[in-house]
Amino acid sequence: MSFPPDRILLGPGPSDVHPAVLESLGRPLLGHLDPAFLPILDEVVADLRTAFRTDNAATLPISGTGSAGLEAAMVNLIEPGDPVVVGVNGVFGGRLAEVARRAGADVHTVERDWGRIIEPEAFLDACRTHDARVAAIVHAETSTGVAQPVADIGAALGDTDTLFVLDTVTSLGGIPVEIDQWQVDAAYSGTQKCLSVPPGLSPVTFSDKAVAKLKGRSTPVQSWYLDLSLILAYVDGAGGRTYHHTAPISMLYGLHRGLKLLLEEGLEARWARHARLGGMLQDGLVEMGLPLLAQEGHRLPQLTTVGLPDGVEEAKLRRQLLDEHGIEVGGGLGQFAGRAWRIGLMGHSASERNVRLVLAAIADLLG
Amino acid sequence: MSFPPDRILLGPGPSDVHPAVLESLGRPLLGHLDPAFLPILDEVVADLRTAFRTDNAATLPISGTGSAGLEAAMVNLIEPGDPVVVGVNGVFGGRLAEVARRAGADVHTVERDWGRIIEPEAFLDACRTHDARVAAIVHAETSTGVAQPVADIGAALGDTDTLFVLDTVTSLGGIPVEIDQWQVDAAYSGTQKCLSVPPGLSPVTFSDKAVAKLKGRSTPVQSWYLDLSLILAYVDGAGGRTYHHTAPISMLYGLHRGLKLLLEEGLEARWARHARLGGMLQDGLVEMGLPLLAQEGHRLPQLTTVGLPDGVEEAKLRRQLLDEHGIEVGGGLGQFAGRAWRIGLMGHSASERNVRLVLAAIADLLG
């Protein structure tokens, strides 16, 4: 393998990784039960609680990518036959519904066109109508660039039997995520978005209400690998450290360092940085006459979907951006395939220099 | 995080990682669809085929640890109600049975005491008696140090409807693994044992017979994350590169480099190195008067279970070995808990220097 070519990662993830995180990945290994490793794991868990704004005991990194976290959230909380309501306005809502179906749920979707939000009242109506055991929605739809309003959903479900599951893969560390204040019962994220750590781990957090449901299950969790109670027996020092699977040490070094960088900058400061630079990018694209595809007022600063002029060969132009400018952006998916780009400004990638570079490159290519 | 303390990893995994692999982990990221990344993935797949000694098209690294590979092998091949036979003579046989149960299988176990093999004829008898759809056994039991004879099982099952699943987590790269010659239908491994790459990926391979069963399923695979047909749509370049989940780029860099080191040394040479050094360690332990717990004639060179003298406080002595000598070994599990150690000599850890060091340290501690 030759050394990777110079890239600026402005796609939907992975984002560029800080050199300090890359350095940490290359450190010599420790065993997953080494007394010198366990404090690192403990710090990862504590820092994840800070990042998620939660006191949830059941907070930990799943040994898989964001989609493994999604599956963990769903299969731990769903029992066969459970009515489950899922909001679907992009790829990742669709994935939630699919995972719920495979877990044997009775799935009801609330669907909206790509680029539109799901009105919280409509989502809550569906939860009530179907007496949902689990209600799942995506906070930051990576396929559309939509920021879903979710702040009031958890409160409305708080006194019911419904567990509120939130996909924070692209939101955590990019825009405010308030697990406790919003009464979210299970959330999952990915390391490779606004946390700016390589892909491979999925931070998750489960509320006490969710853990109670898990403990009261009458059927085993269908996945052994993602069974939260078994994983907690290793991560949670309180009851000893029961081996479940071999922890991915190097990736945990990386997440540890990435979370320290996040907390050194400060959550609010990082949110503000994303907001400022996302706004700068979106203003620049609009000035160029390009349409933004996410509903106005609900645009993610860290992930922008932008339409391309008619007649442009999307994949060819995107390859040119990569080859001539060394900049990676994402193509459109689903309803946006072939006619849109997804431009990410996440974590270490979210810099004024990168906004200027990508705007100049797009102007050059479309020139 | 301070720099990790000096350790020599002679436990049941992770093993020590070659500096070239550590260096590769710290390289800047590429996107998982970057034209500069895809050849790396293709080489990983090709080199895994060489390591597994197979031509199986369906060969790839699962984005999780060895236990995720175990679950992938079972849930892709099992449909609810399928009779499944599992050999259980240690932790990992037990885990196979548990995962099969959670997949809805009708599970029949063939059990033996820890440290003993399962006679292939007894295993095959059970497969015939129960008309097994899947027959799963562990090649190298990491909990007992037993090398299970498996060479003739696949041939006996070849003309039946039974799919032969083999756990090669600790065997791959350490002792001969011959997927095609042995007619194995699904095998999985881990990166952190004899491949000497950090934990976090699970190489898997599926035969055409297994893929045919997968394609003919009447129920969906219960796991979306581990659904082989969906993963193959990304890994297999033939049908384009359909996004499934974000590939763990840094870990794939590491596996890529680790496989190159394996193939540069040569599979046979690495097997021979493990055989020679494992023998040297086992001879040394016997000379010290310590009992080997795996059945004679079926001892893994890369993982030795050794009994401790009566009255020795196992955990305390093991901690002393770590603190005073910087050497990690594993404690006993299950039937061996509290009275045995597991000493690994895997991949980069398998050196004459390490054998001398650990023997001298044990003599010193027991002195």
XYZ file of C-alpha atoms in Angstrom:
734
model
C 0.000 0.000 0.000
C 1.431 3.321 -1.027
C 0.817 6.239 1.309
C -2.735 7.578 0.908
C -3.032 10.497 -1.528
C -3.804 13.966 -0.138
C -7.514 14.315 0.434
C -9.812 16.760 2.147
C -12.800 14.762 3.335
C -15.916 16.891 2.872
C -18.283 14.025 2.203
C -20.959 12.554 4.488
C -18.236 10.824 6.510
C -15.598 9.822 7.287
C -14.328 13.314 8.074
C -10.698 14.306 8.384
C -9.033 13.116 11.561
C -6.843 15.316 13.746
C -3.150 14.269 13.646
C -3.261 13.641 17.411
C -5.968 11.027 16.895
C -4.012 9.372 14.084
C -0.962 9.299 16.333
C -2.918 7.597 19.121
C -4.100 4.824 16.771
C -0.513 3.760 16.182
C 0.361 3.231 19.836
C 1.379 -0.225 21.018
C -1.466 -2.428 22.141
C -2.574 -3.204 25.656
C -4.727 -6.172 26.564
C -8.440 -5.396 27.002
C -8.227 -6.422 30.673
C -4.901 -4.691 31.367
C -5.125 -2.443 34.459
C -3.457 0.252 32.332
C -6.177 0.004 29.686
C -9.289 0.017 31.856
C -8.891 3.677 32.941
C -8.800 4.634 29.255
C -12.078 2.800 28.719
C -13.540 4.476 31.817
C -12.562 7.894 30.480
C -14.096 7.120 27.092
C -17.371 6.256 28.824
C -17.283 9.372 31.027
C -16.470 11.629 28.079
C -19.235 10.056 26.005
C -21.690 10.923 28.778
C -20.505 14.528 28.571
C -20.822 14.534 24.779
C -24.327 13.032 24.894
C -25.293 15.351 27.808
C -26.501 12.466 29.866
C -25.998 10.777 33.207
C -27.034 7.414 31.753
C -25.053 4.607 33.329
C -25.512 2.545 30.160
C -23.271 4.617 27.894
C -20.516 2.941 25.912
C -18.920 2.451 22.503
C -20.285 -0.500 20.505
C -17.558 -2.412 18.607
C -18.909 -1.729 15.147
C -19.849 1.228 12.960
C -22.876 3.526 13.399
C -25.159 0.958 11.792
C -24.174 -1.545 14.472
C -25.231 1.047 17.060
C -28.543 1.472 15.253
C -29.083 -2.271 15.335
C -28.052 -2.437 18.994
C -30.570 0.249 19.955
C -33.393 -1.494 18.155
C -32.784 -5.174 18.930
C -32.208 -4.581 22.616
C -35.510 -2.728 22.983
C -37.793 -4.579 20.575
C -39.512 -7.864 21.292
C -41.311 -9.782 18.535
C -44.745 -8.308 17.877
C -43.997 -4.949 19.495
C -45.632 -2.031 17.682
C -42.857 0.302 16.558
C -43.213 3.716 14.904
C -40.400 4.978 12.684
C -40.017 8.316 10.938
C -38.823 7.838 7.360
C -37.662 10.785 5.249
C -34.330 9.465 4.033
C -32.020 6.444 3.970
C -31.465 6.155 7.680
C -35.101 6.302 8.686
C -35.644 3.514 6.162
C -32.832 1.541 7.770
C -34.402 1.905 11.219
C -37.668 0.511 9.870
C -35.878 -2.398 8.181
C -33.960 -3.337 11.328
C -37.181 -3.142 13.355
C -38.903 -5.471 10.877
C -36.059 -7.985 11.127
C -36.443 -7.856 14.902
C -40.039 -8.984 14.448
C -41.686 -5.646 15.208
C -45.027 -4.527 13.891
C -43.640 -1.478 12.077
C -45.583 1.689 11.264
C -43.775 4.400 9.334
C -44.443 8.115 9.189
C -43.124 9.084 5.768
C -42.213 12.446 4.272
C -40.488 13.523 1.082
C -36.729 13.650 1.214
C -35.546 17.038 2.367
C -38.616 17.682 4.550
C -38.893 17.290 8.292
C -41.470 15.098 9.990
C -43.718 17.336 12.077
C -43.308 16.199 15.701
C -47.104 16.251 16.227
C -47.647 13.862 13.306
C -44.985 11.554 14.675
C -46.517 11.642 18.148
C -49.994 11.014 16.715
C -48.709 7.841 15.086
C -47.104 6.760 18.356
C -50.415 7.177 20.175
C -52.497 5.575 17.422
C -50.334 2.462 17.315
C -49.509 2.378 21.023
C -45.835 2.245 20.064
C -43.412 0.370 22.314
C -40.519 2.004 20.482
C -40.571 5.274 18.532
C -37.480 5.934 16.425
C -36.451 8.929 14.390
C -33.300 10.349 12.832
C -31.963 13.595 14.269
C -29.630 14.483 11.416
C -30.527 12.714 8.149
C -27.181 12.179 6.431
C -28.944 11.438 3.159
C -30.907 14.719 3.018
C -29.186 17.279 5.249
C -32.334 17.776 7.332
C -32.181 18.642 11.037
C -35.236 16.967 12.520
C -36.877 18.858 15.417
C -36.945 16.378 18.285
C -36.697 18.415 21.479
C -40.358 17.932 22.453
C -40.942 14.355 21.369
C -39.343 12.673 24.357
C -41.220 14.822 26.865
C -44.528 13.890 25.249
C -43.616 10.194 25.423
C -42.112 10.395 28.895
C -45.176 9.193 30.800
C -46.044 6.443 28.337
C -44.633 2.967 27.728
C -43.004 4.185 24.551
C -39.230 4.225 24.354
C -37.806 7.077 22.310
C -34.869 6.094 20.063
C -32.828 8.826 18.394
C -30.262 8.431 15.587
C -27.500 10.919 16.395
C -24.910 9.511 13.982
C -24.341 12.811 12.214
C -25.575 15.161 14.938
C -23.407 14.242 17.945
C -20.707 16.874 18.312
C -22.116 18.906 15.411
C -25.368 20.373 16.683
C -26.896 20.295 20.173
C -27.780 16.782 21.355
C -29.433 16.762 24.788
C -30.179 13.174 25.714
C -31.387 13.791 29.273
C -33.161 17.090 28.686
C -34.993 15.650 25.675
C -35.803 12.411 27.509
C -34.259 10.207 24.839
C -34.250 6.530 25.848
C -31.665 5.241 23.399
C -29.302 7.046 21.079
C -26.418 5.917 18.915
C -23.792 7.711 16.928
C -20.718 7.052 14.792
C -17.142 8.063 15.374
C -16.423 9.222 11.821
C -18.715 12.244 11.591
C -18.543 15.256 13.921
C -16.399 13.382 16.462
C -13.785 13.172 13.679
C -12.384 9.806 14.687
C -11.979 7.007 12.110
C -15.036 4.852 11.427
C -15.388 1.644 13.436
C -17.059 2.432 16.751
C -20.588 3.456 17.648
C -21.180 5.404 20.865
C -24.532 4.472 22.386
C -26.479 5.518 25.456
C -29.569 3.978 27.069
C -31.805 5.554 29.724
C -32.858 3.788 32.916
C -36.310 3.342 31.357
C -34.697 1.564 28.410
C -32.567 -0.614 30.676
C -35.664 -1.553 32.678
C -37.380 -2.665 29.473
C -34.277 -4.641 28.537
C -34.197 -6.355 31.939
C -37.888 -7.174 31.756
C -37.737 -8.818 28.337
C -39.443 -12.179 28.012
C -37.342 -13.126 24.960
C -33.542 -13.000 24.603
C -32.030 -10.200 22.531
C -31.681 -11.751 19.085
C -28.095 -10.573 18.724
C -25.509 -11.971 21.113
C -22.809 -9.596 19.860
C -24.977 -6.528 20.464
C -26.653 -7.718 23.684
C -26.322 -4.655 25.894
C -26.460 -6.480 29.232
C -23.546 -8.698 28.205
C -21.498 -5.774 26.886
C -22.166 -3.756 30.046
C -20.725 -6.560 32.143
C -17.349 -5.757 30.589
C -17.600 -1.970 30.243
C -19.098 -1.295 33.663
C -16.374 -1.735 36.244
C -18.876 -2.020 39.110
C -19.541 -5.738 38.754
C -16.032 -6.750 37.712
C -14.976 -6.915 34.101
C -16.547 -9.955 32.524
C -15.038 -10.747 29.143
C -17.599 -10.437 26.367
C -15.584 -9.829 23.232
C -12.084 -8.486 22.706
C -12.319 -4.706 22.796
C -10.953 -2.923 19.713
C -8.053 -1.327 21.572
C -6.562 0.859 18.823
C -9.905 2.340 17.860
C -10.617 3.028 21.520
C -7.296 4.894 21.772
C -8.522 6.989 18.838
C -11.955 7.661 20.309
C -10.366 8.534 23.634
C -8.185 11.178 22.000
C -10.987 12.442 19.767
C -13.288 12.988 22.738
C -10.560 14.867 24.597
C -10.182 17.185 21.589
C -13.951 17.706 21.564
C -14.095 18.553 25.248
C -11.010 20.787 25.081
C -12.710 22.822 22.367
C -15.986 22.664 24.287
C -19.270 21.271 23.037
C -20.889 24.701 22.642
C -17.846 26.043 20.826
C -17.893 23.118 18.438
C -21.594 23.548 17.775
C -20.954 27.255 17.104
C -18.087 26.437 14.742
C -20.268 24.051 12.754
C -23.133 26.549 12.674
C -20.926 29.377 11.452
C -19.118 27.393 8.760
C -22.193 25.539 7.569
C -23.931 28.884 7.152
C -20.943 30.257 5.255
C -20.957 27.273 2.881
C -24.704 27.412 2.320
C -24.628 31.171 1.665
C -21.828 30.646 -0.824
C -23.712 27.929 -2.686
C -26.869 30.039 -2.864
C -24.828 32.972 -4.172
C -23.625 30.646 -6.930
C -27.269 30.047 -7.825
C -27.367 26.470 -6.570
C -30.472 25.199 -4.712
C -30.272 23.808 -1.185
C -32.404 20.685 -0.933
C -33.168 20.601 2.778
C -36.194 22.490 4.037
C -35.392 26.076 5.001
C -35.032 26.544 8.741
C -34.119 22.876 9.181
C -30.739 22.647 7.480
C -27.859 20.847 9.110
C -24.731 23.016 9.159
C -22.481 19.941 9.091
C -24.099 18.263 6.080
C -25.434 20.244 3.137
C -27.379 18.778 0.230
C -27.077 20.952 -2.830
C -28.670 20.506 -6.255
C -26.519 20.616 -9.387
C -27.478 22.504 -12.564
C -29.411 20.504 -15.170
C -27.242 18.590 -17.587
C -24.302 18.228 -15.228
C -22.872 14.716 -15.070
C -22.786 14.376 -11.321
C -20.417 11.412 -10.901
C -17.938 12.718 -13.479
C -17.814 16.178 -11.902
C -17.422 14.664 -8.440
C -14.513 12.580 -9.666
C -12.966 15.738 -11.128
C -13.311 17.465 -7.752
C -11.442 14.533 -6.212
C -8.737 14.207 -8.861
C -8.063 17.874 -9.572
C -8.754 19.430 -6.184
C -8.260 16.503 -3.817
C -11.673 17.166 -2.270
C -14.149 14.385 -1.526
C -17.862 15.151 -1.383
C -20.724 12.654 -1.467
C -23.184 11.952 -4.235
C -26.929 12.092 -3.685
C -28.792 8.989 -2.540
C -32.338 7.822 -3.254
C -34.580 10.720 -4.361
C -31.443 12.871 -4.755
C -29.339 10.365 -6.726
C -27.645 11.809 -9.802
C -28.667 15.410 -9.182
C -27.211 16.461 -5.847
C -24.081 16.523 -3.770
C -23.692 16.067 -0.051
C -21.034 18.331 1.389
C -19.914 17.623 4.910
C -18.182 20.012 7.269
C -17.682 17.767 10.254
C -15.287 17.948 13.152
C -11.735 18.539 11.990
C -12.984 19.072 8.424
C -15.080 22.081 9.483
C -12.682 24.945 8.851
C -12.965 28.264 7.080
C -10.154 27.211 4.762
C -12.108 24.152 3.653
C -15.251 26.205 3.019
C -13.272 28.602 0.817
C -11.554 25.730 -0.971
C -14.687 23.784 -1.797
C -16.611 26.877 -2.906
C -13.747 27.944 -5.165
C -13.403 24.435 -6.581
C -17.127 24.148 -7.329
C -17.136 27.583 -8.990
C -14.155 26.478 -11.049
C -15.729 23.171 -12.112
C -19.123 24.674 -12.960
C -17.454 27.774 -14.460
C -3.824 9.243 27.990
C -0.192 8.639 28.797
C 1.778 6.444 26.403
C 0.964 2.743 26.988
C 3.389 0.978 29.345
C 5.775 -1.616 27.895
C 3.994 -4.921 27.550
C 4.664 -8.234 25.903
C 1.296 -9.668 24.979
C 1.386 -13.421 25.582
C -2.255 -13.812 26.481
C -5.107 -15.315 24.444
C -5.174 -12.145 22.286
C -4.616 -9.410 21.374
C -1.074 -10.315 20.398
C 1.734 -7.849 19.814
C 1.444 -5.918 16.588
C 4.344 -5.375 14.190
C 5.484 -1.706 14.078
C 4.672 -1.583 10.350
C 1.037 -2.401 11.132
C 0.907 0.248 13.863
C 2.358 2.758 11.427
C -0.304 1.954 8.844
C -3.114 2.577 11.356
C -2.016 6.183 11.734
C -2.195 7.070 8.064
C -4.604 9.785 6.932
C -8.079 8.575 6.077
C -9.557 7.952 2.673
C -13.273 7.744 2.031
C -14.668 4.215 1.795
C -15.666 4.829 -1.842
C -12.445 6.629 -2.809
C -10.878 5.107 -5.960
C -7.585 5.084 -4.053
C -9.117 3.045 -1.212
C -10.938 0.364 -3.188
C -7.742 -1.361 -4.430
C -6.654 -1.677 -0.785
C -9.950 -3.398 0.029
C -9.545 -5.638 -3.032
C -6.072 -6.645 -1.885
C -7.334 -7.394 1.620
C -9.958 -9.709 0.142
C -7.452 -11.417 -2.172
C -4.930 -11.885 0.639
C -7.629 -13.258 2.943
C -8.421 -15.880 0.314
C -4.751 -16.857 0.316
C -4.674 -16.998 4.119
C -7.857 -19.091 4.289
C -6.631 -21.274 1.366
C -9.850 -20.762 -0.519
C -11.178 -19.539 -3.824
C -14.466 -18.519 -2.187
C -15.831 -15.357 -3.802
C -17.599 -14.507 -0.535
C -14.494 -13.685 1.502
C -14.255 -10.396 3.363
C -13.583 -8.678 6.683
C -16.663 -8.126 8.856
C -16.645 -4.730 10.634
C -16.581 -6.098 14.169
C -14.490 -8.440 16.287
C -14.264 -12.239 15.963
C -17.549 -12.689 17.815
C -19.271 -10.572 15.157
C -17.855 -12.964 12.572
C -19.190 -15.895 14.565
C -22.623 -14.307 14.652
C -22.430 -13.477 10.935
C -21.627 -17.097 10.046
C -24.525 -18.423 12.099
C -27.304 -15.911 11.401
C -26.723 -15.896 7.660
C -27.011 -19.671 7.446
C -29.649 -20.471 10.060
C -33.396 -20.128 9.575
C -35.791 -20.481 12.510
C -36.387 -24.142 13.329
C -33.283 -25.435 11.562
C -31.623 -28.328 13.382
C -28.081 -27.259 14.245
C -25.325 -29.369 15.804
C -22.599 -27.639 17.792
C -19.485 -29.079 19.389
C -18.997 -27.714 22.902
C -15.761 -28.289 24.815
C -14.971 -24.731 25.837
C -16.222 -21.130 25.873
C -16.394 -20.640 22.144
C -18.323 -23.798 21.374
C -20.785 -22.626 24.011
C -21.002 -19.257 22.308
C -21.783 -20.886 18.950
C -24.635 -22.809 20.568
C -25.980 -19.651 22.232
C -25.926 -17.638 18.999
C -27.650 -20.511 17.176
C -30.365 -20.580 19.852
C -30.935 -16.839 19.503
C -31.276 -17.359 15.756
C -34.159 -19.720 16.474
C -32.316 -22.953 15.705
C -33.133 -26.318 17.214
C -29.715 -26.775 18.821
C -28.093 -30.107 19.663
C -24.716 -30.020 21.363
C -21.958 -32.612 21.430
C -20.209 -31.939 24.731
C -16.826 -32.972 26.029
C -14.767 -32.008 29.065
C -12.596 -28.942 28.703
C -9.188 -29.848 27.326
C -10.493 -32.866 25.359
C -11.216 -32.999 21.642
C -14.567 -34.001 20.208
C -14.067 -37.184 18.186
C -15.022 -36.353 14.582
C -17.097 -39.554 14.306
C -19.188 -38.596 17.335
C -19.749 -35.156 15.881
C -20.734 -36.600 12.504
C -23.071 -39.099 14.177
C -24.908 -36.234 15.824
C -25.122 -34.396 12.494
C -26.712 -37.458 10.897
C -29.015 -38.213 13.821
C -30.431 -34.699 13.887
C -30.266 -34.083 10.126
C -28.329 -30.929 10.849
C -28.713 -27.964 8.517
C -25.644 -26.389 10.124
C -22.809 -28.157 11.964
C -20.450 -25.866 13.828
C -17.242 -26.585 15.682
C -14.233 -24.682 16.994
C -10.889 -25.398 15.358
C -8.675 -23.835 18.033
C -10.432 -23.501 21.398
C -8.949 -20.354 22.919
C -10.317 -21.303 26.322
C -8.643 -24.742 26.465
C -5.703 -24.792 24.048
C -7.145 -27.763 22.159
C -6.592 -28.249 18.427
C -9.742 -29.933 17.203
C -9.259 -32.443 14.351
C -11.552 -31.224 11.595
C -9.925 -32.243 8.308
C -12.387 -35.076 7.592
C -15.624 -33.560 8.844
C -16.347 -31.404 5.806
C -15.748 -34.252 3.363
C -18.228 -36.433 5.226
C -20.817 -33.652 5.111
C -20.049 -32.630 1.538
C -22.856 -34.583 -0.120
C -25.472 -33.722 2.485
C -27.553 -30.611 3.115
C -25.453 -29.804 6.139
C -23.331 -26.656 6.099
C -20.036 -26.974 7.951
C -19.109 -23.896 10.024
C -15.605 -23.633 11.470
C -14.350 -21.182 14.110
C -10.803 -20.273 13.041
C -10.400 -17.254 15.324
C -7.226 -18.540 16.946
C -6.130 -20.957 14.215
C -5.899 -18.754 11.119
C -2.249 -17.966 10.482
C -1.129 -20.139 13.388
C -1.769 -23.721 12.288
C -2.910 -25.074 8.916
C -6.393 -23.922 7.907
C -7.533 -25.405 4.596
C -10.993 -24.086 3.834
C -11.370 -25.552 0.347
C -9.555 -28.824 0.942
C -11.556 -29.456 4.106
C -14.821 -28.413 2.432
C -15.648 -25.834 5.080
C -18.773 -23.831 4.196
C -18.290 -20.881 6.513
C -15.328 -19.817 8.610
C -14.558 -16.714 10.621
C -11.493 -15.436 12.374
C -10.223 -12.436 14.332
C -7.457 -10.028 13.473
C -5.873 -9.954 16.933
C -4.591 -13.520 17.214
C -2.130 -15.111 14.776
C -2.685 -12.379 12.172
C -1.248 -9.988 14.787
C -3.354 -6.992 13.802
C -5.292 -5.032 16.431
C -8.743 -6.374 17.385
C -11.724 -4.968 15.520
C -12.196 -6.909 12.288
C -13.346 -10.451 11.605
C -12.243 -12.130 8.357
C -14.948 -14.472 7.085
C -15.348 -16.771 4.111
C -18.428 -18.566 2.750
C -18.499 -21.390 0.189
C -20.761 -21.411 -2.858
C -22.915 -23.997 -1.066
C -23.331 -21.566 1.830
C -24.131 -18.658 -0.485
C -26.729 -20.806 -2.257
C -28.401 -21.517 1.088
C -28.293 -17.805 1.889
C -29.898 -16.907 -1.443
C -32.591 -19.538 -0.999
C -33.668 -18.372 2.470
C -37.369 -17.938 3.021
C -36.828 -15.561 5.954
C -34.628 -12.443 6.065
C -31.326 -12.655 7.932
C -32.200 -11.390 11.409
C -29.225 -9.031 11.493
C -29.132 -6.186 9.006
C -25.595 -5.201 9.986
C -24.267 -8.713 9.408
C -26.373 -9.570 6.355
C -23.782 -11.048 4.024
C -25.603 -10.284 0.776
C -25.791 -6.592 1.670
C -22.140 -6.462 2.759
C -21.027 -8.242 -0.424
C -22.708 -5.567 -2.513
C -20.086 -3.144 -1.199
C -17.055 -5.414 -0.963
C -17.530 -7.173 -4.305
C -16.585 -4.736 -7.055
C -18.402 -6.760 -9.723
C -21.842 -5.265 -9.169
C -20.672 -1.741 -8.360
C -19.982 -0.638 -4.815
C -23.282 -0.218 -3.038
C -22.895 1.583 0.264
C -23.866 -0.631 3.190
C -22.049 0.842 6.158
C -18.976 3.031 6.424
C -15.953 0.759 6.215
C -13.510 1.013 9.144
C -10.721 2.509 7.027
C -7.901 2.638 9.600
C -8.434 -0.937 10.731
C -8.477 -2.041 7.095
C -5.134 -0.299 6.589
C -3.856 -2.367 9.500
C -5.274 -5.660 8.242
C -3.890 -4.931 4.786
C -0.388 -4.510 6.186
C -0.708 -7.460 8.548
C -1.717 -9.789 5.722
C 1.229 -8.609 3.622
C 3.557 -9.473 6.511
C 1.942 -12.905 6.777
C 2.330 -13.616 3.083
C 5.887 -12.252 2.963
C 6.825 -14.696 5.706
C 4.789 -17.403 4.006
C 1.908 -19.345 5.534
C 3.905 -22.562 5.906
C 6.813 -20.705 7.471
C 4.502 -19.064 9.961
C 2.878 -22.364 10.855
C 6.346 -23.831 11.349
C 7.400 -20.908 13.539
C 4.333 -21.348 15.739
C 4.858 -25.118 15.928
C 8.504 -24.790 16.912
C 8.012 -22.093 19.540
C 4.859 -23.594 21.005
C 6.739 -26.865 21.422
C 9.638 -25.069 23.064
C 7.304 -23.358 25.522
C 5.400 -26.540 26.336
C 8.614 -28.513 26.855
C 9.875 -25.796 29.170
C 6.695 -25.815 31.240
C 6.742 -29.591 31.557
C 10.388 -29.460 32.628
C 9.284 -27.078 35.360
C 6.847 -29.742 36.530
C 3.719 -27.918 35.401
C 0.859 -29.874 33.826
C -0.439 -29.069 30.319
C -4.218 -29.134 30.308
C -4.946 -29.867 26.667
C -5.105 -33.465 25.533
C -1.750 -34.807 24.387
C -1.395 -34.899 20.635
C -3.990 -32.120 20.262
C -2.220 -29.120 21.733
C -2.255 -25.787 19.996
C 1.262 -24.374 19.665
C -0.068 -20.794 19.677
C -2.151 -21.127 22.866
C -1.032 -23.225 25.814
C -3.138 -23.936 28.880
C -0.966 -24.783 31.854
C -1.980 -25.733 35.381
C -0.505 -23.897 38.367
C 0.760 -25.604 41.508
C -1.790 -26.035 44.312
C -2.030 -23.095 46.648
C -0.890 -20.512 44.141
C -3.044 -17.398 44.005
C -3.539 -17.272 40.266
C -4.739 -13.683 39.798
C -2.133 -12.247 42.145
C 0.711 -14.085 40.438
C -0.552 -13.061 37.019
C -0.614 -9.440 38.147
C 2.953 -9.849 39.379
C 3.983 -11.197 35.983
C 2.479 -8.075 34.417
C 3.856 -5.554 36.888
C 7.329 -6.984 37.433
C 8.026 -8.532 34.039
C 5.703 -6.590 31.729
C 4.273 -9.858 30.418
C 0.556 -10.423 29.936
C -0.848 -13.946 30.004
C -4.490 -14.942 30.344
C -6.262 -16.509 33.297
C -8.219 -19.709 32.980
C -11.899 -19.633 32.068
C -14.762 -21.931 33.041
C -13.513 -25.308 34.210
C -9.970 -23.892 34.324
C -10.764 -20.694 36.249
C -8.441 -19.952 39.134
C -6.045 -22.818 38.484
C -4.580 -22.302 35.010
C -2.950 -19.800 32.740
C -3.367 -19.373 29.025
C -0.118 -18.452 27.337
C -0.328 -17.240 23.776
C 2.447 -17.177 21.217
C 0.675 -15.651 18.287
C 1.952 -13.858 15.229
C 4.465 -11.167 16.146
C 4.452 -12.385 19.770
C 5.748 -15.815 18.739
C 9.497 -15.372 19.114
C 12.222 -17.370 20.792
C 13.046 -14.357 22.943
C 9.486 -14.280 24.278
C 9.516 -18.001 25.063
C 12.735 -17.593 27.041
C 11.401 -14.514 28.800
C 8.127 -16.027 29.897
C 9.717 -19.305 31.031
C 12.315 -17.413 33.060
C 9.667 -15.146 34.560
C 7.445 -18.073 35.577
C 10.415 -19.913 37.105
C 11.273 -16.733 39.002
C 7.723 -16.205 40.283
C 7.172 -19.816 41.301
C 10.757 -20.082 42.570
